[in-house]
Amino acid sequence: MPTRNENFYFRPAILLVSQFALVVTELRQALLNITDSIFHDTVCFPLTQVEDELFSVPEHGLKEVKGGPFNTMFALPVEQGGTREGSSEKNPIRLSGISAFDFQSFLKVIFPQPLTESMTLTLEEWTSALKLSTMWTCAAIRTKAITQCYTLMDKSCPISMVVLGKRYHVSSWLLEGYTTLCMRDNLPTVEERINLGLDTTLRIAEVRAEVHPMKNRSAGKVFEKSKAHFEAGVRKIFREELLDDEAYMEEDKLVTQPSRPLPYDRSSVLHIPSH
């Protein structure tokens, strides 16, 4: 028997009314005194079953989410004498392939706390919101989740950045993670190579081999490549993977336009003593 998720059973409607009460102050007390049963009568609560939990959330909130499966679900005609999916606990909307934690995290982004409280989600919760917004093509929520995840993640670990970037097609994380790995003095460790996979490891080696210090011994100097050169190499070698993120397409058009060669980093010029 599915159990009700107490975090999202009538609670979202109460939050929405609380927000409205902050604006219409003279009605605040009256609105906050309305019972859950009246909410149930006046607001449509589609029930969503995820794993063995039931969620009850305002329909209009789900309809306002651009993309995702809900608008299509609500628009489907109901057979004569039948009931619409989500109309009762006996006929909930069943979402397969996702966890209750993922769905609850997604709902926290759609139905935030009242205006008097700040929304504080963990990295794990934002990652779950990113997972579902990517799966359901909810662009606005995906963009917000990417920003929040980046703020919370450990940016000193490029492997994690690359692994998450691959999983959720986030080009900015891939570009930063790959560039950092290519610029390191040492090649990826055995454990890192396992996490990256053989193909990615070979591509990193290809970037490192292509973007090597150019030596000009006749001038008595060695020019070391800057971060910009390694990043350009990553954009070239990993271009197909970066383009899996639609947000990267416009950026790719700009960086692939013919331009002058990148200048060498003069601060890294090494002098070779003449013989």
Tab-separated table of C-alpha atoms in Angstrom:
chain	number	residue	atom	x	y	z
A	1	MET	CA	0.000	0.000	0.000
A	2	PRO	CA	1.564	3.331	-1.038
A	3	THR	CA	2.248	5.803	1.758
A	4	ARG	CA	1.614	9.546	1.613
A	5	ASN	CA	4.633	11.783	1.331
A	6	GLU	CA	3.975	14.202	4.186
A	7	ASN	CA	6.373	16.802	2.771
A	8	PHE	CA	4.257	17.145	-0.366
A	9	TYR	CA	0.737	16.286	0.678
A	10	PHE	CA	-1.330	19.501	0.802
A	11	ARG	CA	1.773	21.363	2.020
A	12	PRO	CA	2.528	23.033	-1.370
A	13	ALA	CA	-0.931	24.616	-1.437
A	14	ILE	CA	-0.425	25.982	2.066
A	15	LEU	CA	2.863	27.516	0.957
A	16	LEU	CA	1.246	29.136	-2.049
A	17	VAL	CA	-1.515	30.616	0.081
A	18	SER	CA	1.071	31.878	2.561
A	19	GLN	CA	2.897	33.659	-0.244
A	20	PHE	CA	-0.331	35.262	-1.399
A	21	ALA	CA	-1.077	36.312	2.166
A	22	LEU	CA	2.206	38.191	2.327
A	23	VAL	CA	1.003	40.369	-0.542
A	24	VAL	CA	-2.618	40.761	0.573
A	25	THR	CA	-1.890	41.431	4.236
A	26	GLU	CA	-5.481	42.164	5.259
A	27	LEU	CA	-6.488	38.612	4.234
A	28	ARG	CA	-3.475	36.910	5.751
A	29	GLN	CA	-5.056	35.508	8.904
A	30	ALA	CA	-8.185	34.357	7.117
A	31	LEU	CA	-6.206	32.557	4.436
A	32	LEU	CA	-3.935	30.827	6.923
A	33	ASN	CA	-6.957	29.560	8.860
A	34	ILE	CA	-8.402	27.725	5.846
A	35	THR	CA	-8.353	23.967	6.426
A	36	ASP	CA	-6.756	21.319	4.255
A	37	SER	CA	-10.168	19.990	3.251
A	38	ILE	CA	-11.100	23.334	1.703
A	39	PHE	CA	-7.816	23.345	-0.209
A	40	HIS	CA	-8.747	19.919	-1.518
A	41	ASP	CA	-12.129	21.177	-2.694
A	42	THR	CA	-10.886	24.341	-4.377
A	43	VAL	CA	-7.531	23.313	-5.829
A	44	CYS	CA	-7.002	20.332	-8.085
A	45	PHE	CA	-4.472	17.952	-6.541
A	46	PRO	CA	-3.164	15.392	-9.008
A	47	LEU	CA	-1.676	12.493	-7.091
A	48	THR	CA	1.663	11.234	-8.299
A	49	GLN	CA	2.916	7.821	-7.289
A	50	VAL	CA	6.680	7.434	-7.278
A	51	GLU	CA	8.020	4.144	-5.916
A	52	ASP	CA	5.653	3.525	-2.979
A	53	GLU	CA	4.955	7.144	-2.057
A	54	LEU	CA	2.022	9.368	-2.956
A	55	PHE	CA	2.542	13.082	-3.627
A	56	SER	CA	-0.320	15.575	-3.754
A	57	VAL	CA	0.582	18.841	-5.461
A	58	PRO	CA	-1.357	21.712	-7.100
A	59	GLU	CA	-2.020	21.015	-10.754
A	60	HIS	CA	-1.479	24.614	-11.859
A	61	GLY	CA	2.065	24.532	-10.473
A	62	LEU	CA	2.955	21.563	-12.657
A	63	LYS	CA	1.264	23.158	-15.669
A	64	GLU	CA	3.450	26.240	-15.311
A	65	VAL	CA	6.597	24.141	-15.768
A	66	LYS	CA	7.729	24.553	-19.371
A	67	GLY	CA	8.519	21.178	-20.837
A	68	GLY	CA	8.045	17.989	-18.919
A	69	PRO	CA	5.339	15.331	-19.233
A	70	PHE	CA	2.613	16.912	-17.136
A	71	ASN	CA	1.020	19.309	-19.620
A	72	THR	CA	0.552	16.422	-22.050
A	73	MET	CA	-0.929	14.232	-19.321
A	74	PHE	CA	-3.468	16.850	-18.273
A	75	ALA	CA	-4.476	17.535	-21.883
A	76	LEU	CA	-5.349	13.907	-22.662
A	77	PRO	CA	-9.101	13.290	-23.104
A	78	VAL	CA	-10.875	11.170	-20.499
A	79	GLU	CA	-13.007	8.279	-21.690
A	80	GLN	CA	-16.706	8.565	-20.984
A	81	GLY	CA	-17.412	7.222	-17.519
A	82	GLY	CA	-13.711	7.084	-16.717
A	83	THR	CA	-11.560	9.144	-14.394
A	84	ARG	CA	-8.468	11.139	-15.224
A	85	GLU	CA	-5.097	9.926	-14.043
A	86	GLY	CA	-4.182	11.717	-10.837
A	87	SER	CA	-7.750	12.412	-9.760
A	88	SER	CA	-7.607	10.194	-6.668
A	89	GLU	CA	-5.370	7.971	-4.596
A	90	LYS	CA	-6.848	4.965	-6.378
A	91	ASN	CA	-5.838	6.348	-9.774
A	92	PRO	CA	-2.554	8.234	-9.301
A	93	ILE	CA	-0.138	9.339	-11.999
A	94	ARG	CA	2.572	6.693	-11.954
A	95	LEU	CA	6.098	7.833	-12.739
A	96	SER	CA	8.511	4.982	-13.358
A	97	GLY	CA	12.283	5.052	-13.460
A	98	ILE	CA	12.767	7.816	-10.880
A	99	SER	CA	13.126	7.800	-7.104
A	100	ALA	CA	10.887	9.490	-4.560
A	101	PHE	CA	13.893	11.567	-3.450
A	102	ASP	CA	14.474	12.813	-7.006
A	103	PHE	CA	10.832	13.801	-7.430
A	104	GLN	CA	10.631	15.498	-4.040
A	105	SER	CA	13.781	17.507	-4.859
A	106	PHE	CA	12.225	18.543	-8.184
A	107	LEU	CA	9.062	19.672	-6.385
A	108	LYS	CA	11.091	21.739	-3.925
A	109	VAL	CA	12.328	23.812	-6.857
A	110	ILE	CA	8.831	24.213	-8.342
A	111	PHE	CA	7.162	24.972	-5.011
A	112	PRO	CA	9.751	26.940	-2.983
A	113	GLN	CA	9.366	28.121	0.596
A	114	PRO	CA	7.369	31.302	1.375
A	115	LEU	CA	8.976	34.607	0.470
A	116	THR	CA	10.054	35.102	4.083
A	117	GLU	CA	12.252	31.985	3.949
A	118	SER	CA	15.231	31.209	1.752
A	119	MET	CA	15.263	28.008	-0.279
A	120	THR	CA	18.226	25.916	0.835
A	121	LEU	CA	18.726	22.670	-1.030
A	122	THR	CA	21.700	20.354	-0.731
A	123	LEU	CA	23.968	19.456	-3.640
A	124	GLU	CA	22.302	16.051	-3.781
A	125	GLU	CA	18.849	17.656	-4.021
A	126	TRP	CA	19.932	20.088	-6.739
A	127	THR	CA	21.529	17.186	-8.619
A	128	SER	CA	18.223	15.306	-8.474
A	129	ALA	CA	16.416	18.389	-9.786
A	130	LEU	CA	18.995	18.577	-12.583
A	131	LYS	CA	18.457	14.906	-13.375
A	132	LEU	CA	14.684	15.226	-13.813
A	133	SER	CA	14.768	18.617	-15.542
A	134	THR	CA	17.207	17.131	-18.062
A	135	MET	CA	15.083	14.004	-18.506
A	136	TRP	CA	11.892	16.048	-18.949
A	137	THR	CA	13.459	18.921	-20.946
A	138	CYS	CA	12.544	21.619	-18.420
A	139	ALA	CA	15.057	24.234	-19.597
A	140	ALA	CA	14.494	26.911	-16.946
A	141	ILE	CA	14.731	24.494	-14.022
A	142	ARG	CA	17.753	22.808	-15.611
A	143	THR	CA	19.583	26.143	-15.947
A	144	LYS	CA	18.840	27.009	-12.320
A	145	ALA	CA	19.955	23.576	-11.120
A	146	ILE	CA	23.226	23.801	-13.079
A	147	THR	CA	24.016	27.156	-11.469
A	148	GLN	CA	23.216	25.954	-7.950
A	149	CYS	CA	25.104	22.667	-8.353
A	150	TYR	CA	28.196	24.515	-9.572
A	151	THR	CA	28.061	26.806	-6.537
A	152	LEU	CA	27.971	23.835	-4.154
A	153	MET	CA	30.247	21.308	-5.888
A	154	ASP	CA	33.918	20.727	-5.083
A	155	LYS	CA	35.628	22.430	-8.019
A	156	SER	CA	39.020	21.127	-6.916
A	157	CYS	CA	37.963	17.674	-8.182
A	158	PRO	CA	37.859	17.821	-12.014
A	159	ILE	CA	36.981	14.115	-12.243
A	160	SER	CA	33.665	14.641	-10.422
A	161	MET	CA	32.956	17.666	-12.601
A	162	VAL	CA	33.547	15.616	-15.756
A	163	VAL	CA	31.534	12.601	-14.539
A	164	LEU	CA	28.519	14.780	-13.645
A	165	GLY	CA	28.949	16.813	-16.830
A	166	LYS	CA	28.816	13.625	-18.899
A	167	ARG	CA	25.811	12.263	-17.034
A	168	TYR	CA	23.700	15.408	-17.412
A	169	HIS	CA	25.242	16.904	-20.590
A	170	VAL	CA	26.562	20.085	-18.945
A	171	SER	CA	29.132	21.547	-21.352
A	172	SER	CA	30.508	24.167	-18.947
A	173	TRP	CA	31.461	21.497	-16.408
A	174	LEU	CA	33.009	19.308	-19.102
A	175	LEU	CA	35.021	22.180	-20.543
A	176	GLU	CA	36.372	23.225	-17.145
A	177	GLY	CA	37.046	19.672	-15.972
A	178	TYR	CA	38.773	18.546	-19.172
A	179	THR	CA	40.896	21.699	-19.358
A	180	THR	CA	42.065	21.219	-15.769
A	181	LEU	CA	42.971	17.576	-16.423
A	182	CYS	CA	44.849	18.435	-19.611
A	183	MET	CA	46.876	21.151	-17.898
A	184	ARG	CA	48.029	18.951	-15.020
A	185	ASP	CA	51.649	17.864	-14.945
A	186	ASN	CA	50.691	14.216	-14.473
A	187	LEU	CA	48.405	11.956	-16.464
A	188	PRO	CA	45.185	10.693	-14.818
A	189	THR	CA	45.740	8.035	-12.153
A	190	VAL	CA	44.497	4.450	-12.546
A	191	GLU	CA	41.402	5.207	-10.447
A	192	GLU	CA	40.717	8.378	-12.429
A	193	ARG	CA	41.079	6.503	-15.721
A	194	ILE	CA	38.506	3.959	-14.531
A	195	ASN	CA	36.049	6.759	-13.702
A	196	LEU	CA	36.705	8.579	-16.981
A	197	GLY	CA	36.663	5.547	-19.252
A	198	LEU	CA	39.163	4.546	-21.928
A	199	ASP	CA	37.854	6.798	-24.713
A	200	THR	CA	37.899	9.945	-22.568
A	201	THR	CA	41.359	9.122	-21.199
A	202	LEU	CA	42.730	8.737	-24.731
A	203	ARG	CA	41.165	12.031	-25.806
A	204	ILE	CA	42.749	13.827	-22.855
A	205	ALA	CA	46.110	12.375	-23.882
A	206	GLU	CA	45.444	13.573	-27.439
A	207	VAL	CA	44.833	17.144	-26.252
A	208	ARG	CA	47.981	17.052	-24.125
A	209	ALA	CA	50.035	15.765	-27.048
A	210	GLU	CA	48.628	18.340	-29.468
A	211	VAL	CA	48.989	21.314	-27.160
A	212	HIS	CA	52.670	20.946	-26.331
A	213	PRO	CA	55.264	23.677	-25.723
A	214	MET	CA	56.559	25.076	-28.994
A	215	LYS	CA	60.287	25.400	-28.963
A	216	ASN	CA	62.249	27.887	-30.971
A	217	ARG	CA	65.833	27.163	-30.096
A	218	SER	CA	67.186	29.496	-32.755
A	219	ALA	CA	65.670	32.346	-30.780
A	220	GLY	CA	66.881	30.824	-27.529
A	221	LYS	CA	63.355	30.640	-26.056
A	222	VAL	CA	60.639	28.116	-25.258
A	223	PHE	CA	57.019	29.278	-25.473
A	224	GLU	CA	54.683	27.462	-23.066
A	225	LYS	CA	51.020	27.232	-23.963
A	226	SER	CA	48.520	29.056	-21.760
A	227	LYS	CA	45.172	27.841	-20.418
A	228	ALA	CA	43.480	29.319	-23.504
A	229	HIS	CA	45.394	26.912	-25.753
A	230	PHE	CA	44.437	23.865	-23.699
A	231	GLU	CA	40.808	25.017	-23.666
A	232	ALA	CA	40.897	25.422	-27.446
A	233	GLY	CA	42.262	21.877	-27.706
A	234	VAL	CA	39.453	20.553	-25.514
A	235	ARG	CA	36.848	22.356	-27.630
A	236	LYS	CA	38.297	20.700	-30.720
A	237	ILE	CA	38.819	17.130	-29.467
A	238	PHE	CA	35.644	16.955	-27.339
A	239	ARG	CA	33.459	19.067	-29.643
A	240	GLU	CA	30.902	16.355	-30.377
A	241	GLU	CA	30.366	15.650	-26.681
A	242	LEU	CA	30.113	19.344	-25.789
A	243	LEU	CA	27.425	19.782	-28.447
A	244	ASP	CA	25.192	17.309	-26.586
A	245	ASP	CA	24.355	20.343	-24.446
A	246	GLU	CA	22.083	22.635	-26.469
A	247	ALA	CA	23.365	25.608	-24.486
A	248	TYR	CA	26.795	25.082	-26.059
A	249	MET	CA	25.643	25.361	-29.676
A	250	GLU	CA	25.711	29.164	-29.868
A	251	GLU	CA	29.038	29.257	-28.068
A	252	ASP	CA	30.425	26.733	-30.538
A	253	LYS	CA	29.468	28.938	-33.483
A	254	LEU	CA	31.543	31.759	-32.021
A	255	VAL	CA	34.633	29.733	-31.156
A	256	THR	CA	34.718	27.869	-34.486
A	257	GLN	CA	34.749	31.043	-36.575
A	258	PRO	CA	38.098	31.667	-38.293
A	259	SER	CA	40.281	33.878	-36.164
A	260	ARG	CA	43.881	34.763	-35.587
A	261	PRO	CA	45.991	32.234	-33.680
A	262	LEU	CA	45.935	32.626	-29.919
A	263	PRO	CA	48.898	34.653	-28.646
A	264	TYR	CA	51.454	32.854	-26.548
A	265	ASP	CA	51.545	33.641	-22.863
A	266	ARG	CA	54.583	35.894	-22.698
A	267	SER	CA	54.705	35.553	-18.931
A	268	SER	CA	55.629	31.893	-19.345
A	269	VAL	CA	58.522	32.364	-21.782
A	270	LEU	CA	61.532	30.370	-20.643
A	271	HIS	CA	65.017	31.445	-21.671
A	272	ILE	CA	67.389	28.757	-22.914
A	273	PRO	CA	71.029	29.599	-22.449
A	274	SER	CA	72.918	29.781	-25.739
A	275	HIS	CA	75.897	27.496	-26.270
